[in-house]
Amino acid sequence: MTKSETEKSRDEHGKLPKIAKVPVVLQMEAVECGVASLSMILAYYGRYETLETLRIDCGVSRDGVKAGNIARTARLYGLESQGFVCTVDKLKEMEMPVIIHWDFSHFVVLEGFKNDKVYLCDPASGQRVITTEELEQMFTGVVIESRPGPEFTPAGEKPNVWKALYKRLSQTGVSPLFYALVLGVLLVIPGLIIANYAKIFVDYFLNNTEKFDILIFIFILLNTVVLQAILNWLKENALVRMENYIAIDSAGAYLRHVLRLPVEFFNQRQSGDINSRMQSINTVATALSSNLARILVNLVTAFLYLILLFQYNVILTLIGIVITAINIFLLQYTAKKNADNNRVLLQYQGKSIGWIMVNLKSIETIKSIGEEDNFFTRIAGLSAETLAVEQKMGRMEAIISVLPTLMTSVLTALIFTIGSEYVLMGAMTIGTFVAFNTLMTGFTQPMSELVSTSAALQGMIADISRLDDVEKYPEDVALEAEKLSLEGFDCDQLEGEIEIRDLTFGYNRLSAPIIQGLNLTLRAGGSIALVGSSGSGKSTIAKMITTLYQPWSGEIRIDGMDIKAIPAELRVNTMSSVDQEIVMYSASVLDNITMWDETIAVEDVIQATKDACIYEDILALPNAFDHILSEGGKNLSGGQRQRLEIARALCKNPKILIMDEATSALDTATEAAVSENIRRRGISTILVAHRLSTIRDCDEIIVLSGGAVVERGTHKDLMALGGEYASLIRTEG
C-alpha cells in the first residue's frame, strides 16, 4: 500500500483502523496454515485464490511452508511483502491485517486490537478474540506484512454457495427437478380452488343456505384436497429420488477420485478427515435435492401466489412482501454467522476422528506405556472443543427456527388488523378477506421454507469447500500411463533392467532437493542395495521407482524405456514392492495375498508363500488359506505379517522387486532363506536396508548421505575402502 493510500485509510483522529476483518479461509491440511493465512490476506484486498493454487505456489510439503516462501508467494501476486521480527508493542502500531507466527508451529492472521482484546483469524478455528497476555505468550516475534503494490490487481470470485450448488446440480441432470417444479406449479391450482371456494362459502352459502347445495361444495372441496395430497406426494417422491441419485453418484465419483490422487495428498492429511468428508457428500446431496430443489419449487409457487394476491388487494400484499423481506434479511444475517461456525465444527470433527483412528491403531503401544489417561484427555479435549462449537451453532439455529414463525405471526396480526378495516369500510367482503388469507398462507408457507432452507444452505459452504479441496486436487501424473496402449508390446512383462539417470527430487520445490544427480544401473535379475542413515533418501528413491513420487528432473528407465512411456498395466505386471509399513485386512489369508485379484492362479499363491517361508505357518492356521485375519493382522506375529506381505508381492511373479526394510522383523536364518528364494527367481531386486547382513551378496551397494551417493561398490570393495559403509558394518557388529 502506498503512503497516500495509507493516509486515506486513517480515521478522523489520524489513527489506522484497529480491526481489519478478513474473509475466513480454513486450512484443509495440517501443514497449510501459512497458505490459508495468505489466502485470507489476498481476499481482504480483493484477490480470491484457491488453496490448491497457493499450495503449489508456496511449495507446501509434508513439513509445511516457511515464512520466506509465504512472503515470496505474496510478491508473485503483486503484494509488497516482507517478513521481520518485532515485539507486541510494535505490532500495535502496524496497519492490519498481518500474518504472525504462533507457538513456533502455526501461522494466524492478526486483525487488530481493541479494548485490550486481540482479534485473530486462525486458519484452524476461524475468528477468535484473545487477551494481550495470551498474545505475548504465543507470539514468536515473526511477522509477515503484505500490502497491495503497484502491480496488484483484484481477481477471482468470492466463494458463493449458490454457484457451487448449481454447478453440482448441473452435473447430475435436472429431470427430477424439472418434474418437481412442474408439480409445484400445479399445486397452486388446488390452493386457488380452495381460496375461491372459501370466498363463495362465506359470501354466498352463509347468506343463502336454501339456494346452496352443500353436498356439491363438500364433494369438490374433498376432491381438491385429495388432488393436493397426490401432487405433494409426487413432488416429494421426485425429490427423494433425486437425492438418492445425487448421493450415490457423488460418493462413487469422490471415491474414484480419491484413489487416483498422488501419495502427497494422503501424507498431508489425516485418514479420519478424508473419511469424514464422505459424510459431506450426503449433506450436499440433501442440500441439492431437499434444500435447493425445494427453494426453486417454493420460489415458483410463491411467485404465482403473489400474482393472485395482487388481484385481491395491493396494500395487504405489499405488507406481506415487506414482512417477508425483513424475515429474509434477519435469517441471512444469522445464517452467515452460523456458516463460519460450521466450518470450524467440520474441522474439529475431522481432527477428532483422525486422532481416534490413529491412536486406536496403536492401542497396544498406548497401553504398554500406560498412556490411556493422556489419550482420554486428548480425546476429551477435542470433544469439548467440538461440543462448544455445536452449542454455539445450536443457539443460532434456535434463532433461525423461531424467526419464520415469529414473522408469520406478525404478518397475520397486521393483515387481520388492516383487513378488518377494509371489511368494515365495505372495500372487501368477508369472503374475499378469507380467500386472501388462504392465498397469503399459500405465499408465506413456501417463503418461510425458502428462507429456512436458504439459511441452511449457507452452512453448506464448509462442506462444499471440503469436497472441492479433494475434487480439485490434481490426479497422480503417473496415471497418465493408463492412457497408453499395449500395442507394440508383445509381452506381459518387461525383463527388469533398471537405469536411473541424473535423478533429482525434493518435497518442496522452493527448497534444496534432497536427492540430486543420482545415477544407477541394475541389470535384469541383479540386485542393488541402498544403505545409509535415517533420512538419507533411501525410501524416497524406492518410492520414485514405483512412481509414487515424481522426480523433478532426470529419468527412470526400464529395459531402455522411460517409465512414463510404459503402459500402466505392463508396469504393474512387471513390478512389485514390499513396504516397511505392513497393511493387513480383516479378510481371508488368500484375499490378503491376492488382494482380491481372481486372475492370480492358486499355484502361484502357494509358490509365493513357500518362497516367503510362510506356507507352513498358513497351513497351521484354522482353515489354512481361508482363515480370517483380524484388522491389521493382529492375530499374526510381526515376522508372519512381514512374510505374508512378501508373498503378496511374489504371487504375481514380478520381474522387479522393491524391498523397503522388508525383512526387518525376520530372524537371520529366515531372512537368509527368503533372500535366497528371491535370488533363485531371477528377480531384479532393489533392497533398502538398515540391517546389512543380507546385502553382502548384492551386485552393488550404494551408500547415501543427505540424498547424495557417498560410496558405491561391492561389499568387498567398500570394506577395503574403509569408509562410511565399513563404519556401518562395524557399528552393526
Coordinates of C-alpha atoms in Angstrom, one line a residue, residues 67-520:
A67 CA 7.7 -17.8 6.3
G68 CA 10.0 -16.7 3.5
N69 CA 8.1 -18.8 1.0
I70 CA 4.8 -17.1 2.1
A71 CA 6.3 -13.6 1.5
R72 CA 7.8 -14.7 -1.8
T73 CA 4.4 -16.0 -3.0
A74 CA 2.6 -12.8 -1.8
R75 CA 5.0 -10.8 -4.0
L76 CA 4.1 -13.0 -7.0
Y77 CA 0.5 -11.8 -6.7
G78 CA 1.5 -8.1 -6.5
L79 CA 1.7 -7.6 -2.8
E80 CA 4.6 -5.8 -1.3
S81 CA 5.5 -8.3 1.4
Q82 CA 8.3 -8.7 3.9
G83 CA 9.0 -10.8 6.9
F84 CA 10.7 -9.4 10.0
V85 CA 10.9 -9.8 13.8
C86 CA 9.1 -7.3 16.2
T87 CA 7.6 -7.0 19.6
V88 CA 3.9 -7.0 20.6
D89 CA 4.1 -3.2 21.2
K90 CA 5.4 -2.7 17.7
L91 CA 2.5 -4.9 16.4
K92 CA 0.0 -2.5 17.9
E93 CA 1.4 0.4 15.8
M94 CA 1.2 -1.6 12.5
E95 CA -1.5 -1.4 9.9
M96 CA -3.7 -4.5 9.9
P97 CA -4.1 -7.3 8.8
V98 CA -0.7 -9.1 9.1
I99 CA 0.3 -12.7 9.4
I100 CA 2.1 -13.7 12.6
H101 CA 3.9 -16.9 13.6
W102 CA 2.2 -18.6 16.5
D103 CA 3.5 -21.0 19.1
F104 CA 6.5 -21.9 16.9
S105 CA 4.3 -24.2 14.7
H106 CA 1.5 -22.2 13.3
F107 CA 0.5 -19.1 11.3
V108 CA -2.5 -16.9 12.0
V109 CA -3.8 -13.6 10.7
L110 CA -3.8 -10.7 13.2
E111 CA -6.8 -8.5 12.5
G112 CA -6.1 -5.9 15.2
F113 CA -6.5 -4.6 18.8
K114 CA -9.5 -3.1 20.6
N115 CA -10.1 -2.5 24.3
D116 CA -7.2 -4.7 25.4
K117 CA -8.5 -7.5 23.2
V118 CA -6.7 -9.1 20.3
Y119 CA -8.6 -10.2 17.2
L120 CA -7.3 -13.1 15.3
C121 CA -8.4 -15.2 12.3
D122 CA -7.0 -18.7 12.9
P123 CA -6.9 -21.0 9.8
A124 CA -7.5 -23.9 12.2
S125 CA -10.6 -22.5 14.0
G126 CA -11.8 -19.2 12.4
Q127 CA -12.1 -15.8 14.1
R128 CA -11.5 -15.6 17.8
V129 CA -10.7 -13.0 20.4
I130 CA -7.9 -13.4 23.0
T131 CA -6.1 -11.3 25.6
T132 CA -2.9 -9.4 25.2
E133 CA -1.3 -11.7 27.7
E134 CA -2.1 -14.7 25.6
L135 CA -0.7 -13.0 22.5
E136 CA 2.6 -12.2 24.3
Q137 CA 2.8 -15.9 25.4
M138 CA 2.1 -17.4 21.9
F139 CA 3.6 -14.8 19.5
T140 CA 7.1 -15.9 18.4
G141 CA 8.0 -12.4 17.1
V142 CA 7.9 -13.3 13.4
V143 CA 5.6 -11.1 11.3
I144 CA 4.8 -11.2 7.5
E145 CA 3.4 -7.8 6.4
S146 CA 1.8 -7.6 3.0
R147 CA 0.2 -4.6 1.3
P148 CA -1.0 -4.1 -2.3
G149 CA 1.7 -2.8 -4.6
P150 CA 1.5 -1.1 -8.0
E151 CA 1.2 -4.5 -9.8
F152 CA -1.5 -5.8 -7.5
T153 CA -4.9 -6.4 -9.2
P154 CA -8.1 -7.8 -7.6
A155 CA -9.2 -11.0 -9.3
G156 CA -11.2 -14.2 -8.8
E157 CA -14.6 -14.6 -7.3
K158 CA -15.7 -14.7 -3.7
P159 CA -16.9 -18.2 -2.7
N160 CA -20.6 -18.5 -3.4
V161 CA -22.7 -21.4 -2.2
W162 CA -25.3 -20.9 -4.9
K163 CA -22.9 -21.1 -7.7
A164 CA -21.2 -24.1 -6.2
L165 CA -24.5 -25.9 -5.7
Y166 CA -25.7 -25.0 -9.2
K167 CA -22.5 -26.4 -10.6
R168 CA -23.1 -29.7 -8.8
L169 CA -26.7 -29.8 -9.8
S170 CA -25.9 -29.3 -13.5
Q171 CA -23.5 -32.2 -13.4
T172 CA -26.3 -34.6 -12.1
G173 CA -29.1 -33.8 -14.5
V174 CA -32.2 -31.9 -13.8
S175 CA -35.1 -34.1 -15.0
P176 CA -36.4 -34.9 -11.4
L177 CA -36.0 -31.3 -10.5
F178 CA -38.0 -30.2 -13.6
Y179 CA -40.6 -32.7 -12.7
A180 CA -40.8 -31.3 -9.2
L181 CA -41.1 -27.8 -10.5
V182 CA -44.0 -28.7 -12.7
L183 CA -45.7 -30.3 -9.8
G184 CA -45.0 -27.2 -7.7
V185 CA -46.8 -25.1 -10.3
L186 CA -49.7 -27.5 -10.4
L187 CA -50.0 -27.3 -6.6
V188 CA -51.1 -23.7 -7.0
I189 CA -54.3 -24.8 -8.7
P190 CA -55.7 -26.7 -5.6
G191 CA -54.8 -23.7 -3.5
L192 CA -56.6 -21.3 -5.8
I193 CA -59.7 -23.6 -5.8
I194 CA -59.7 -23.8 -2.0
A195 CA -59.4 -20.0 -1.7
N196 CA -62.2 -19.3 -4.1
Y197 CA -64.5 -21.9 -2.6
A198 CA -63.8 -20.3 0.8
K199 CA -64.9 -17.0 -0.6
I200 CA -68.0 -18.5 -2.2
F201 CA -68.9 -20.3 1.0
V202 CA -68.7 -17.2 3.2
D203 CA -70.2 -14.7 0.8
Y204 CA -73.0 -16.8 -0.7
F205 CA -73.7 -20.0 1.3
L206 CA -73.9 -18.4 4.7
N207 CA -76.4 -15.8 3.4
N208 CA -78.3 -18.1 1.0
T209 CA -78.4 -21.6 2.6
E210 CA -81.6 -22.6 0.8
K211 CA -80.1 -22.0 -2.6
F212 CA -76.7 -23.6 -2.0
D213 CA -76.1 -27.4 -2.3
I214 CA -73.6 -28.1 0.5
L215 CA -73.0 -31.7 -0.8
I216 CA -71.6 -30.4 -4.1
F217 CA -69.5 -27.9 -2.2
I218 CA -68.1 -30.6 0.1
F219 CA -67.5 -33.1 -2.8
I220 CA -65.5 -30.6 -4.9
L221 CA -63.5 -29.5 -1.8
L222 CA -62.7 -33.0 -0.8
N223 CA -61.5 -33.8 -4.4
T224 CA -59.4 -30.7 -4.3
V225 CA -57.7 -31.8 -1.1
V226 CA -57.1 -35.3 -2.4
L227 CA -55.6 -33.8 -5.6
Q228 CA -53.4 -31.5 -3.5
A229 CA -52.2 -34.5 -1.4
I230 CA -51.4 -36.6 -4.6
L231 CA -49.4 -33.7 -6.1
N232 CA -47.5 -33.2 -2.9
W233 CA -46.7 -36.9 -2.7
L234 CA -45.4 -37.0 -6.3
K235 CA -43.3 -33.9 -5.7
E236 CA -41.7 -35.3 -2.6
N237 CA -41.1 -38.6 -4.3
A238 CA -39.3 -36.9 -7.1
L239 CA -37.1 -35.0 -4.7
V240 CA -36.2 -38.2 -2.8
R241 CA -35.3 -40.0 -6.0
M242 CA -33.1 -37.0 -6.9
E243 CA -31.4 -37.0 -3.5
N244 CA -30.6 -40.8 -3.7
Y245 CA -29.2 -40.4 -7.3
I246 CA -27.0 -37.5 -6.4
A247 CA -25.7 -39.1 -3.2
I248 CA -24.8 -42.4 -4.9
D249 CA -23.3 -40.8 -8.0
S250 CA -21.3 -38.2 -6.0
A251 CA -20.0 -40.8 -3.5
G252 CA -18.8 -43.0 -6.3
A253 CA -17.1 -40.1 -8.1
Y254 CA -15.5 -38.9 -4.9
L255 CA -14.1 -42.3 -4.0
R256 CA -12.8 -42.9 -7.6
H257 CA -11.0 -39.5 -7.5
V258 CA -9.5 -40.1 -4.0
L259 CA -8.0 -43.4 -5.2
R260 CA -6.4 -41.6 -8.1
L261 CA -4.7 -38.8 -6.1
P262 CA -0.9 -38.8 -5.5
V263 CA 0.6 -40.0 -2.3
E264 CA 1.5 -36.4 -1.2
F265 CA -2.2 -35.8 -0.7
F266 CA -2.5 -38.5 1.9
N267 CA 0.8 -37.6 3.5
Q268 CA -0.6 -34.2 4.4
R269 CA -4.0 -35.2 5.7
Q270 CA -5.4 -37.4 8.4
S271 CA -7.2 -40.5 7.2
G272 CA -10.1 -39.8 9.5
D273 CA -10.5 -36.3 8.0
I274 CA -10.6 -37.8 4.4
N275 CA -13.2 -40.3 5.6
S276 CA -15.3 -37.7 7.3
R277 CA -15.6 -35.8 4.1
M278 CA -17.7 -38.7 2.7
Q279 CA -20.4 -37.5 5.2
S280 CA -20.3 -34.1 3.5
I281 CA -21.4 -35.8 0.2
N282 CA -24.7 -36.8 1.8
T283 CA -25.1 -33.3 3.3
V284 CA -24.5 -31.7 -0.1
A285 CA -26.8 -34.3 -1.8
T286 CA -29.6 -33.4 0.7
A287 CA -28.9 -29.7 0.0
L288 CA -29.2 -30.1 -3.7
S289 CA -32.4 -32.2 -3.6
S290 CA -34.3 -31.3 -0.5
N291 CA -33.0 -27.8 0.0
L292 CA -32.0 -26.3 -3.3
A293 CA -34.8 -28.0 -5.3
R294 CA -37.3 -27.0 -2.6
I295 CA -36.1 -23.4 -2.9
L296 CA -36.7 -23.4 -6.6
V297 CA -40.1 -25.0 -6.3
N298 CA -41.1 -22.6 -3.4
L299 CA -39.9 -19.6 -5.5
V300 CA -42.1 -20.6 -8.4
T301 CA -45.1 -21.3 -6.1
A302 CA -44.7 -18.1 -4.0
F303 CA -44.4 -16.0 -7.2
L304 CA -47.6 -17.5 -8.6
Y305 CA -49.4 -16.9 -5.3
L306 CA -48.1 -13.4 -5.3
I307 CA -49.7 -12.6 -8.6
L308 CA -53.0 -13.9 -7.3
L309 CA -52.7 -11.8 -4.1
F310 CA -52.2 -8.6 -6.1
Q311 CA -55.5 -9.3 -7.8
Y312 CA -57.3 -9.2 -4.4
N313 CA -55.6 -6.3 -2.5
V314 CA -52.4 -4.5 -3.4
I315 CA -51.8 -2.9 0.1
L316 CA -52.1 -6.1 2.0
T317 CA -49.9 -7.9 -0.5
L318 CA -47.2 -5.2 -0.1
I319 CA -47.3 -5.7 3.6
G320 CA -46.8 -9.4 3.2
I321 CA -43.8 -8.7 0.9
V322 CA -42.2 -6.2 3.4
I323 CA -42.5 -8.6 6.4
T324 CA -41.1 -11.5 4.3
A325 CA -38.2 -9.3 3.2
I326 CA -37.4 -8.4 6.8
N327 CA -37.6 -12.1 7.6
I328 CA -35.1 -13.0 4.8
F329 CA -32.7 -10.3 5.9
L330 CA -32.6 -11.4 9.5
L331 CA -32.2 -15.1 8.7
Q332 CA -29.5 -14.4 6.1
Y333 CA -27.5 -12.5 8.8
T334 CA -27.8 -15.2 11.4
A335 CA -27.1 -17.9 8.8
K336 CA -23.9 -16.2 7.7
K337 CA -22.7 -16.3 11.3
N338 CA -23.6 -20.0 11.6
A339 CA -21.8 -20.8 8.3
D340 CA -18.5 -19.7 9.9
N341 CA -19.3 -21.9 12.9
N342 CA -20.0 -24.8 10.7
R343 CA -16.6 -24.5 9.0
V344 CA -14.9 -24.8 12.4
L345 CA -17.1 -27.7 13.5
L346 CA -16.2 -29.7 10.5
Q347 CA -12.6 -29.1 11.1
Y348 CA -12.8 -30.2 14.7
Q349 CA -14.8 -33.3 13.8
G350 CA -12.3 -34.3 11.1
K351 CA -9.4 -33.8 13.5
S352 CA -11.2 -35.7 16.3
I353 CA -12.0 -38.7 14.0
G354 CA -8.4 -38.7 12.6
W355 CA -6.9 -38.7 16.1
I356 CA -9.1 -41.5 17.3
M357 CA -8.3 -43.7 14.3
V358 CA -4.6 -43.2 14.6
N359 CA -4.5 -43.9 18.3
L360 CA -6.7 -47.0 18.1
K361 CA -4.3 -48.4 15.6
S362 CA -1.5 -48.1 18.1
I363 CA -3.6 -49.1 21.1
E364 CA -1.0 -51.7 22.1
T365 CA 1.7 -49.1 22.4
I366 CA -0.6 -46.8 24.4
K367 CA -1.5 -49.5 26.9
S368 CA 2.0 -50.8 27.2
I369 CA 3.4 -47.4 28.2
G370 CA 0.4 -46.6 30.4
E371 CA -0.8 -43.6 28.3
E372 CA -4.5 -44.3 28.4
D373 CA -5.3 -41.3 30.6
N374 CA -3.4 -38.9 28.3
F375 CA -5.1 -40.5 25.3
F376 CA -8.5 -39.9 27.0
T377 CA -7.6 -36.4 28.0
R378 CA -6.7 -35.5 24.4
I379 CA -9.9 -37.0 23.0
A380 CA -12.0 -35.3 25.8
G381 CA -10.3 -32.0 24.8
L382 CA -11.2 -32.4 21.2
S383 CA -14.7 -33.5 22.1
A384 CA -15.1 -30.4 24.3
E385 CA -14.0 -28.1 21.5
T386 CA -16.5 -29.8 19.2
L387 CA -19.3 -29.6 21.7
A388 CA -18.6 -25.9 22.3
V389 CA -19.0 -25.1 18.6
E390 CA -22.1 -27.3 18.4
Q391 CA -23.7 -25.4 21.3
K392 CA -22.9 -22.1 19.7
M393 CA -24.4 -23.3 16.4
G394 CA -27.4 -24.6 18.4
R395 CA -28.2 -21.2 19.7
M396 CA -28.0 -19.7 16.2
E397 CA -30.2 -22.5 14.8
A398 CA -32.8 -21.8 17.5
I399 CA -33.0 -18.2 16.3
I400 CA -33.2 -19.4 12.7
S401 CA -36.1 -21.8 13.6
V402 CA -38.1 -19.2 15.6
L403 CA -37.8 -16.3 13.2
P404 CA -40.1 -17.5 10.4
T405 CA -42.8 -18.4 12.9
L406 CA -42.4 -15.1 14.7
M407 CA -42.6 -13.0 11.5
T408 CA -45.5 -15.0 10.2
S409 CA -47.4 -14.2 13.4
V410 CA -46.6 -10.5 13.0
L411 CA -47.8 -10.7 9.4
T412 CA -51.0 -12.4 10.3
A413 CA -51.7 -9.8 13.0
L414 CA -51.1 -6.9 10.6
I415 CA -53.3 -8.4 7.9
F416 CA -56.1 -9.1 10.3
T417 CA -55.9 -5.6 11.7
I418 CA -55.8 -3.8 8.4
G419 CA -58.0 -6.3 6.6
S420 CA -60.7 -5.9 9.2
E421 CA -60.7 -2.1 8.5
Y422 CA -61.3 -2.9 4.8
V423 CA -64.2 -5.2 5.6
L424 CA -65.8 -2.6 7.9
M425 CA -65.4 0.1 5.3
G426 CA -67.0 -2.2 2.7
A427 CA -63.9 -2.2 0.5
M428 CA -63.7 -6.0 0.9
T429 CA -66.2 -8.7 1.6
I430 CA -65.7 -11.2 4.4
G431 CA -65.4 -14.0 1.8
T432 CA -62.8 -12.1 -0.2
F433 CA -60.8 -11.5 3.1
V434 CA -61.0 -15.2 3.9
A435 CA -59.8 -16.1 0.4
F436 CA -57.0 -13.5 0.6
N437 CA -55.8 -15.1 3.9
T438 CA -55.9 -18.5 2.4
L439 CA -53.8 -17.3 -0.6
M440 CA -51.4 -15.4 1.8
T441 CA -50.9 -18.7 3.6
G442 CA -50.0 -20.3 0.3
F443 CA -47.4 -17.5 -0.2
T444 CA -46.0 -17.3 3.3
Q445 CA -45.6 -21.1 3.8
P446 CA -43.2 -21.6 0.8
M447 CA -41.5 -18.3 1.6
S448 CA -40.9 -19.5 5.2
E449 CA -39.5 -22.8 3.9
L450 CA -37.4 -20.9 1.3
V451 CA -35.9 -18.7 4.0
S452 CA -35.2 -21.5 6.4
T453 CA -33.7 -23.8 3.7
S454 CA -31.6 -20.9 2.2
A455 CA -30.2 -20.3 5.7
A456 CA -29.3 -24.0 5.9
L457 CA -27.6 -23.8 2.6
Q458 CA -25.3 -21.0 3.8
G459 CA -23.8 -23.7 6.1
M460 CA -23.1 -25.9 3.1
I461 CA -20.2 -23.7 2.0
A462 CA -17.9 -25.5 4.5
D463 CA -19.0 -29.0 3.3
I464 CA -18.5 -27.9 -0.3
S465 CA -15.1 -26.4 0.4
R466 CA -14.0 -29.7 2.0
L467 CA -15.2 -31.7 -1.0
D468 CA -13.7 -29.2 -3.5
D469 CA -10.4 -29.5 -1.7
V470 CA -10.4 -33.1 -2.7
E471 CA -12.1 -32.9 -6.1
K472 CA -9.9 -30.1 -7.4
Y473 CA -6.7 -31.7 -6.3
P474 CA -4.8 -32.9 -9.4
E475 CA -4.7 -36.6 -10.1
D476 CA -1.4 -38.5 -9.9
V477 CA 0.5 -37.8 -13.1
A478 CA 1.7 -41.4 -13.0
L479 CA -1.9 -42.4 -14.0
E480 CA -1.3 -40.8 -17.4
A481 CA 0.3 -44.2 -18.2
E482 CA -3.2 -45.7 -18.1
K483 CA -3.9 -44.0 -21.4
L484 CA -1.0 -45.6 -23.1
S485 CA -1.8 -48.6 -25.4
L486 CA -0.2 -52.0 -25.1
E487 CA 0.1 -52.1 -28.9
G488 CA 3.6 -52.7 -29.9
F489 CA 4.4 -54.7 -26.8
D490 CA 4.4 -58.4 -27.4
C491 CA 4.9 -59.4 -23.8
D492 CA 3.1 -59.3 -20.5
Q493 CA 6.2 -58.3 -18.5
L494 CA 9.4 -56.5 -19.1
E495 CA 12.8 -58.1 -18.5
G496 CA 13.6 -55.9 -15.5
E497 CA 16.6 -53.9 -16.3
I498 CA 16.6 -50.5 -14.5
E499 CA 18.5 -47.4 -15.3
I500 CA 18.4 -44.1 -13.3
R501 CA 19.9 -41.0 -15.0
D502 CA 20.7 -37.8 -13.1
L503 CA 17.7 -38.1 -10.8
T504 CA 16.8 -35.0 -8.7
F505 CA 13.9 -34.8 -6.2
G506 CA 12.7 -32.9 -3.2
Y507 CA 9.5 -32.5 -1.2
N508 CA 9.5 -28.7 -1.6
R509 CA 10.4 -27.0 -4.9
L510 CA 11.3 -23.8 -3.1
S511 CA 13.9 -25.6 -1.0
A512 CA 17.0 -27.5 -1.9
P513 CA 16.4 -31.0 -3.3
I514 CA 17.0 -34.0 -1.0
I515 CA 18.3 -36.2 -3.9
Q516 CA 20.4 -34.7 -6.6
G517 CA 22.1 -36.2 -9.7
L518 CA 21.5 -39.9 -8.8
N519 CA 22.7 -42.5 -11.3
L520 CA 22.5 -46.2 -11.1

